[in-house]
mmCIF file of C-alpha atoms in Angstrom:
data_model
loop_
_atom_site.group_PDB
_atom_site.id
_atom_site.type_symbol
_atom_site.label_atom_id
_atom_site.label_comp_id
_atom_site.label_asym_id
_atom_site.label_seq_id
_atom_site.Cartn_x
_atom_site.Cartn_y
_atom_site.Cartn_z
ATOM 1 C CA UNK A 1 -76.180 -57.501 -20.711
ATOM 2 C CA UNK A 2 -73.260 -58.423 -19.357
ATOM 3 C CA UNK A 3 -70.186 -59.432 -21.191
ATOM 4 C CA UNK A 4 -65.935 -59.400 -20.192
ATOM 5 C CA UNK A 5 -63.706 -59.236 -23.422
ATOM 6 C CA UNK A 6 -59.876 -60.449 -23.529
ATOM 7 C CA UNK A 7 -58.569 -59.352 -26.713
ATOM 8 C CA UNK A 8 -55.434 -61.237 -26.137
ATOM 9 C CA UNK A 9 -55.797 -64.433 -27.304
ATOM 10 C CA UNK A 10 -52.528 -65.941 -26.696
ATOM 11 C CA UNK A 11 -49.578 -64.220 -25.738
ATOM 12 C CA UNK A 12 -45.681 -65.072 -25.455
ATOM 13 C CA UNK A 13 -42.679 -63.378 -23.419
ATOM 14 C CA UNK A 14 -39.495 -64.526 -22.300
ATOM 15 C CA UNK A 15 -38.448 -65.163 -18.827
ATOM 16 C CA UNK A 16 -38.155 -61.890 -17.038
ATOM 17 C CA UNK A 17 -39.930 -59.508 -19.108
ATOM 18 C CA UNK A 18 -43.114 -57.747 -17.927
ATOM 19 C CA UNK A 19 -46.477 -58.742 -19.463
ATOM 20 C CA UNK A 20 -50.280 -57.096 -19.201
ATOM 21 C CA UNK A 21 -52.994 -59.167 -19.733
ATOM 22 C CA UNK A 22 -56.426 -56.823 -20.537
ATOM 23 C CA UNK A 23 -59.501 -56.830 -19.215
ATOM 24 C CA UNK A 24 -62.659 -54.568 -20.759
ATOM 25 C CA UNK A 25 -66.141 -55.364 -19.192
ATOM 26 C CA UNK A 26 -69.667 -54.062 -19.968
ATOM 27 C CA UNK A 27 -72.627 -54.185 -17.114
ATOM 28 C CA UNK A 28 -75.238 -51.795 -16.327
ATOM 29 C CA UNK A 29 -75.026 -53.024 -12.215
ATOM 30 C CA UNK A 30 -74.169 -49.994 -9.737
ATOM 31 C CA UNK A 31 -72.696 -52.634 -7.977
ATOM 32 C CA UNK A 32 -70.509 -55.205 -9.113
ATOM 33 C CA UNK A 33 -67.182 -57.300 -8.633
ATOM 34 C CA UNK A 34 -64.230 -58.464 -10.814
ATOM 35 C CA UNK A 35 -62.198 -61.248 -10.753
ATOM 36 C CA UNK A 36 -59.258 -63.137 -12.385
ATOM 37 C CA UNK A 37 -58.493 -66.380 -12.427
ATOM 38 C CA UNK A 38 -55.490 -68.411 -13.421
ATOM 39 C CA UNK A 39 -55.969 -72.113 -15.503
ATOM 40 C CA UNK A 40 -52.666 -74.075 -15.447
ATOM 41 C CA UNK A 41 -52.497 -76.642 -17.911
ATOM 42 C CA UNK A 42 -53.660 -79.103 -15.260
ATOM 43 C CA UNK A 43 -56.822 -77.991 -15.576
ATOM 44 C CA UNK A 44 -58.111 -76.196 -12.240
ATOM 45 C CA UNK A 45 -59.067 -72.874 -11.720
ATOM 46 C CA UNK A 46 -57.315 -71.175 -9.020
ATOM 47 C CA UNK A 47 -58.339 -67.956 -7.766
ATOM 48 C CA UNK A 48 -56.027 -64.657 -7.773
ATOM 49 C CA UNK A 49 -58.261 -61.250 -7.005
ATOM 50 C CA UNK A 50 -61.473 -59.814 -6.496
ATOM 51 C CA UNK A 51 -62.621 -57.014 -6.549
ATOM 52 C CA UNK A 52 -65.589 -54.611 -6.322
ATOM 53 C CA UNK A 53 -67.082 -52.022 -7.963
ATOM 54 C CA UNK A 54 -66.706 -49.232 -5.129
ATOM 55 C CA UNK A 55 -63.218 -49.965 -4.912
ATOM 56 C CA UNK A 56 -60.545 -48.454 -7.748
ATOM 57 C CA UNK A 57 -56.916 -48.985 -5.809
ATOM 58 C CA UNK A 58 -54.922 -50.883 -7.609
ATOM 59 C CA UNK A 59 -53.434 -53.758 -5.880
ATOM 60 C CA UNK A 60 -49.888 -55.420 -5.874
ATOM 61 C CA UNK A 61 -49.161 -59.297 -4.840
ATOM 62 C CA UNK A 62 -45.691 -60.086 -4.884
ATOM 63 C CA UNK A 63 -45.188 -59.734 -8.818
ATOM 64 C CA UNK A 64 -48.868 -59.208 -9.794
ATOM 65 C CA UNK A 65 -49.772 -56.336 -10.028
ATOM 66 C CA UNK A 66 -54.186 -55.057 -11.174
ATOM 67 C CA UNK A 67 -55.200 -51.882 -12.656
ATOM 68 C CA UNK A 68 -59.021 -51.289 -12.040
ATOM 69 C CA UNK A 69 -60.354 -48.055 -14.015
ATOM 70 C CA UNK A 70 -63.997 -47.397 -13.925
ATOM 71 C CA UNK A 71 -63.744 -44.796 -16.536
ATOM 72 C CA UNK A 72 -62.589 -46.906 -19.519
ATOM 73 C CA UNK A 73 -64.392 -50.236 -17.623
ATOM 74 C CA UNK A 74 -61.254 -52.224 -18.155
ATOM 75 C CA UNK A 75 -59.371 -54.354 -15.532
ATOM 76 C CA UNK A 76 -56.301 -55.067 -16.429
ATOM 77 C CA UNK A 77 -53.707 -57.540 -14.696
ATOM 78 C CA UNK A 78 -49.783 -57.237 -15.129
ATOM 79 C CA UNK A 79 -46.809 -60.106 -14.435
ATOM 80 C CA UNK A 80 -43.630 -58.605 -13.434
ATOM 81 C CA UNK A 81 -40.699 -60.024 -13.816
ATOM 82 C CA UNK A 82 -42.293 -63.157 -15.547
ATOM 83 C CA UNK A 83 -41.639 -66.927 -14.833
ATOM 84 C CA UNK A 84 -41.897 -69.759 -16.706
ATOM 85 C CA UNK A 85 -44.439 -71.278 -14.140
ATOM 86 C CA UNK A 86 -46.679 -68.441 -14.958
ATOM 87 C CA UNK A 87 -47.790 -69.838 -18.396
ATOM 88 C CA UNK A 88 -51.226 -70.591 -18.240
ATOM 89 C CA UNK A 89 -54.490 -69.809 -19.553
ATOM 90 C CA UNK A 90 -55.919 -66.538 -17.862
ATOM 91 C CA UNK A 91 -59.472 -65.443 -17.341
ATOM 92 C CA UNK A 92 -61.496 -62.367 -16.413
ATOM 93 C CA UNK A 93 -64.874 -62.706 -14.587
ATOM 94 C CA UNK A 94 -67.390 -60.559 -13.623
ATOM 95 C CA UNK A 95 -70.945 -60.642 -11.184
ATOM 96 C CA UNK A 96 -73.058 -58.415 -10.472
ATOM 97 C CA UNK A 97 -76.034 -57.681 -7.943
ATOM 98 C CA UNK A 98 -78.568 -58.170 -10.563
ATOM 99 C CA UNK A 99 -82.080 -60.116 -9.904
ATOM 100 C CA UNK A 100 -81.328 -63.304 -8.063
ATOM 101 C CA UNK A 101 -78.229 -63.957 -10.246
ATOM 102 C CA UNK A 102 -75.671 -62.953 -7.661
ATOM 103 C CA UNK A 103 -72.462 -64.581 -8.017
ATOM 104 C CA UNK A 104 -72.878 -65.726 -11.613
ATOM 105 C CA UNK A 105 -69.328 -65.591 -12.993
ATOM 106 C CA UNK A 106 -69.599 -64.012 -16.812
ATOM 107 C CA UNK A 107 -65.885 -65.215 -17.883
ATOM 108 C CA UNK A 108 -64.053 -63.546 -20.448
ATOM 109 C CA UNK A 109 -62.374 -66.298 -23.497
ATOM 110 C CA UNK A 110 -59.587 -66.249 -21.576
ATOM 111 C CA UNK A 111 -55.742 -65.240 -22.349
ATOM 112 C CA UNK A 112 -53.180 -68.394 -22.860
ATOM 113 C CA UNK A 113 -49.478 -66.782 -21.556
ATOM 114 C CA UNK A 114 -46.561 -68.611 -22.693
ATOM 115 C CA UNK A 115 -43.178 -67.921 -20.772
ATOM 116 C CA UNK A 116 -40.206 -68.928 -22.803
ATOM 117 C CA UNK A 117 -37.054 -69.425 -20.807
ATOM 118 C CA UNK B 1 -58.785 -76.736 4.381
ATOM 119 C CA UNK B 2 -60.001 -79.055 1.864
ATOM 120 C CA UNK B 3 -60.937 -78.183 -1.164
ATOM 121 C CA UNK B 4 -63.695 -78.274 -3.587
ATOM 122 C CA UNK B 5 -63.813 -82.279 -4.390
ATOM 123 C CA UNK B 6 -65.171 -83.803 -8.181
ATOM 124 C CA UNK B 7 -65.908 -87.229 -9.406
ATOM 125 C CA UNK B 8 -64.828 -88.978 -11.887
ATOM 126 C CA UNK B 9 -61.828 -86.574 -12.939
ATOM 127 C CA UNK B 10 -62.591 -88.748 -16.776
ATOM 128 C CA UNK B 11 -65.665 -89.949 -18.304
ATOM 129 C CA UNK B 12 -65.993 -91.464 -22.013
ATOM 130 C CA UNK B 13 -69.721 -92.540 -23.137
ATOM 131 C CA UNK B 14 -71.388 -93.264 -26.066
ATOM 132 C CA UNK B 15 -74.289 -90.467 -27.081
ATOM 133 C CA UNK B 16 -77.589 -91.540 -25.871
ATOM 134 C CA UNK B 17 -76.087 -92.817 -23.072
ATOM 135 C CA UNK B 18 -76.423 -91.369 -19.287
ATOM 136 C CA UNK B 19 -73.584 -90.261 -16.773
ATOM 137 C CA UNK B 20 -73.722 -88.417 -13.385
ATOM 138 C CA UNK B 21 -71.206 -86.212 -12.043
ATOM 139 C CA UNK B 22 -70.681 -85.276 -8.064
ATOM 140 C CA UNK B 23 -69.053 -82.619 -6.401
ATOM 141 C CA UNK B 24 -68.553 -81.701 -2.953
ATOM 142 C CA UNK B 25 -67.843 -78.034 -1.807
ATOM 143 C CA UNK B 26 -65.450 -76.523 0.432
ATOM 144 C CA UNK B 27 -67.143 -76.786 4.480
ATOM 145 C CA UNK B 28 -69.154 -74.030 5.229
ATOM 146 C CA UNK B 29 -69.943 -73.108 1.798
ATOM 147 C CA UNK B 30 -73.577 -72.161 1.015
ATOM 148 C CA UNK B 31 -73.472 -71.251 -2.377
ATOM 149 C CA UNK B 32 -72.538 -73.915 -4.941
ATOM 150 C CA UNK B 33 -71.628 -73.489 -9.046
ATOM 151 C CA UNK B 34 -71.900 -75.805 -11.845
ATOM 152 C CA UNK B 35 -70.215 -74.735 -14.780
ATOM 153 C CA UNK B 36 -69.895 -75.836 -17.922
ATOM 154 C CA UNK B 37 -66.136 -75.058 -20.233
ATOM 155 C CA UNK B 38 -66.311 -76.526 -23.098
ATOM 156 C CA UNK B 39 -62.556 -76.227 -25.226
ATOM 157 C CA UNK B 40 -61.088 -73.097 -25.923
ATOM 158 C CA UNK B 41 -63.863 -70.548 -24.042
ATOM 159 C CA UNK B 42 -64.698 -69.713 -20.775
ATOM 160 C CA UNK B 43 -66.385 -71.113 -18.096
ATOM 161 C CA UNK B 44 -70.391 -70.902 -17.876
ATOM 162 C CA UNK B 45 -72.963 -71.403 -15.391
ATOM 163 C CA UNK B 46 -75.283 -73.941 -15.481
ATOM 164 C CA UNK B 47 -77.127 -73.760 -12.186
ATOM 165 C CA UNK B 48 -76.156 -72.052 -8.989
ATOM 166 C CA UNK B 49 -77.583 -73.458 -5.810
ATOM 167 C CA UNK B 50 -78.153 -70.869 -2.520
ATOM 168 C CA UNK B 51 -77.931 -74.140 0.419
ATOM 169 C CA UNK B 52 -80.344 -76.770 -1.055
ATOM 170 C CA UNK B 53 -82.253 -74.001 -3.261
ATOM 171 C CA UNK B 54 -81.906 -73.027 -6.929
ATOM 172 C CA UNK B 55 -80.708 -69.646 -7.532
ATOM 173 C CA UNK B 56 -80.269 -69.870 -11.109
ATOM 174 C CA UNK B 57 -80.691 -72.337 -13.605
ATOM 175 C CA UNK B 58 -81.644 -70.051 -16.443
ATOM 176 C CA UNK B 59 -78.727 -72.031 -19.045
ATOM 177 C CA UNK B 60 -79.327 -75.359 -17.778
ATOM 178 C CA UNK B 61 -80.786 -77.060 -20.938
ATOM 179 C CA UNK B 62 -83.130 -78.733 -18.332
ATOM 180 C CA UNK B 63 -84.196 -81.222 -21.109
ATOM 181 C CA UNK B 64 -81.153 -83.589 -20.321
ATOM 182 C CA UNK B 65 -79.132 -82.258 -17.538
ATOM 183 C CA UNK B 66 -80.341 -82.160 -14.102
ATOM 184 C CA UNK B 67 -78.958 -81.093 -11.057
ATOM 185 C CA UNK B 68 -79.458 -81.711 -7.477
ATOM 186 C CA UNK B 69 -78.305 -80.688 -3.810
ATOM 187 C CA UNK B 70 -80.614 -82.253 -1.414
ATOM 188 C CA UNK B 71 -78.460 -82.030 2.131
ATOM 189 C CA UNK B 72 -77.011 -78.591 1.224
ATOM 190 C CA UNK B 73 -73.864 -79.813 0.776
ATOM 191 C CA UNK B 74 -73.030 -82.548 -1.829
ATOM 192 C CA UNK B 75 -74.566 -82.117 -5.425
ATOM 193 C CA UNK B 76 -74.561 -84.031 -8.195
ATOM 194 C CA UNK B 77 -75.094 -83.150 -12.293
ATOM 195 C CA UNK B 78 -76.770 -85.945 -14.387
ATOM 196 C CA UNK B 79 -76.949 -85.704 -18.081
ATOM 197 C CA UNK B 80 -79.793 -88.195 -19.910
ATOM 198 C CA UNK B 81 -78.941 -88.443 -22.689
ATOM 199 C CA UNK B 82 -76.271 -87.202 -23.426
ATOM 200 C CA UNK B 83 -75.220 -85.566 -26.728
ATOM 201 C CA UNK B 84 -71.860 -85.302 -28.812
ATOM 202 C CA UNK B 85 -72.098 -81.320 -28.106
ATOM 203 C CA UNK B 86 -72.171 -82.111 -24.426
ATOM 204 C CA UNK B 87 -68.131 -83.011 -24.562
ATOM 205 C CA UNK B 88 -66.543 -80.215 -22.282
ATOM 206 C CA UNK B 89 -65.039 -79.902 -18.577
ATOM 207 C CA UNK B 90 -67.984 -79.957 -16.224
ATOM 208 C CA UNK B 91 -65.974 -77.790 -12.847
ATOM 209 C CA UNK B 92 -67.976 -77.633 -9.684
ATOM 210 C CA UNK B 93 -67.156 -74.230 -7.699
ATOM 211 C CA UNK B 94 -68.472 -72.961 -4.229
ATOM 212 C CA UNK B 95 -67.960 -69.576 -2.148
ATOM 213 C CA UNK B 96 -69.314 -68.799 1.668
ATOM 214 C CA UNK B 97 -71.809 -66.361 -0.013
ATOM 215 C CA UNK B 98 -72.703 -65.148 -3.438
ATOM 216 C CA UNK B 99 -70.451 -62.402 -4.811
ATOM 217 C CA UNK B 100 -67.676 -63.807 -2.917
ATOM 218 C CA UNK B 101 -64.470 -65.347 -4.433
ATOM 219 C CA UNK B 102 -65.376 -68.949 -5.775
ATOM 220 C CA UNK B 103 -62.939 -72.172 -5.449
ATOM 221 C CA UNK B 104 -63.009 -74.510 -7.951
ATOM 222 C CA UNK B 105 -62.490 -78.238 -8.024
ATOM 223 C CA UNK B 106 -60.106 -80.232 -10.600
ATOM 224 C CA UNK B 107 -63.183 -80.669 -13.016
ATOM 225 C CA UNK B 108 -64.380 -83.865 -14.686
ATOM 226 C CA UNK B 109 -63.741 -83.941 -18.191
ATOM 227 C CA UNK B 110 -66.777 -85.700 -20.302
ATOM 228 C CA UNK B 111 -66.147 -87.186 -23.505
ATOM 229 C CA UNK B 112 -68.919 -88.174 -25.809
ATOM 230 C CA UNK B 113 -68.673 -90.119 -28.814
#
């Protein structure tokens, strides 16, 4: 089965410090792709990466930064520098190529970030 | 580039009684979502549509909720009748293909009482 775990429940920083958010994910796919996914408190989903299973570079956008490792199945997703505008509730997702389920989002429970000023 | 659209953004009924959400994707999009968030927890899938075709609608309780995407574009979510466990964020997502990144809309949040 597949399944995405956030152990973080809720987390809070102050302005300007660096934060991780963690990712671990279980499938049996050869082939599949991860995603996060930011929820401001208004409500909609707005996309940030995706990625797939063939591909383990990490990636760096502006002041987000992902770490994909394959060996310890965990994809894990770091704020620089944080900013107040970055509190929100953050999920990981993850599809896979399996049976005619393509593109069904499993979503982790989701990480709420608080940024104090 | 517009986005993913939803109607109503609010909804209060009474159980028993019957509402109808619609959604309509991003241009171009072939693959549309329905999920389900209910408070605290993660988005699931209800039903995935491939064009006008169901892909998926293995965790639609299909005993009150129904869905629908006749054109290939539009769809719309009915619930009848509806139940107090039924209360949660109904979002409507859609991507150019499956397995690509999904877009979601603003969501229509359902309250039963």
């Amino acid at each position: 089965a597949q399944k995405v775990t956030q152990a973080q429940t809720e987390i809070s920083v102050v302005e300007k410090e660096d934060v991780t958010l963690d990712c671990v994910y279980e499938t049996r796919d050869t082939t599949y792709y991860l995603f996060w996914y930011k929820q401001p408190p208004s409500g909609e989903l707005v996309f940030l990466i995706r990625r797939n299973s063939f591909d383990e570079q990490n990636e760096i956008s502006g002041r987000y930064s992902w770490n994909f490792q394959k060996s310890t199945s965990s994809f894990n997703f770091t704020i620089t520098a944080s900013q107040v505008v970055d509190s929100a509730v953050y999920f990981c997702a993850l599809s896979g190529d399996y049976g005619g389920s393509q593109g069904n989002l499993i979503f982790g429970k989701g990480t709420k970030l608080s940024v104090k000023p | 580039e517009a986005g993913v659209a939803q109607s109503p953004r609010y909804k209060i009924i009474e159980k028993r009684q019957s509402v109808a959400f619609w959604c309509n994707p991003i241009s171009g999009h072939a693959t549309l979502y329905w999920y389900q968030q209910i408070l605290g927890q993660g988005p699931k899938l209800l039903i995935q549509f491939q064009n006008n075709g169901v892909v998926d609608d293995s965790q639609l309780p299909k005993d009150r909720f129904s869905a629908e995407r006749l054109k290939g574009v539009d769809s719309t979510l009915k619930i009848q009748p509806a139940k107090l466990e039924d209360s949660a964020v109904y979002l409507c997502a859609s991507s150019f293909t499956e397995n690509n990144e999904q877009f979601f809309g603003p969501g229509t949040r359902l309250t039963v009482l």
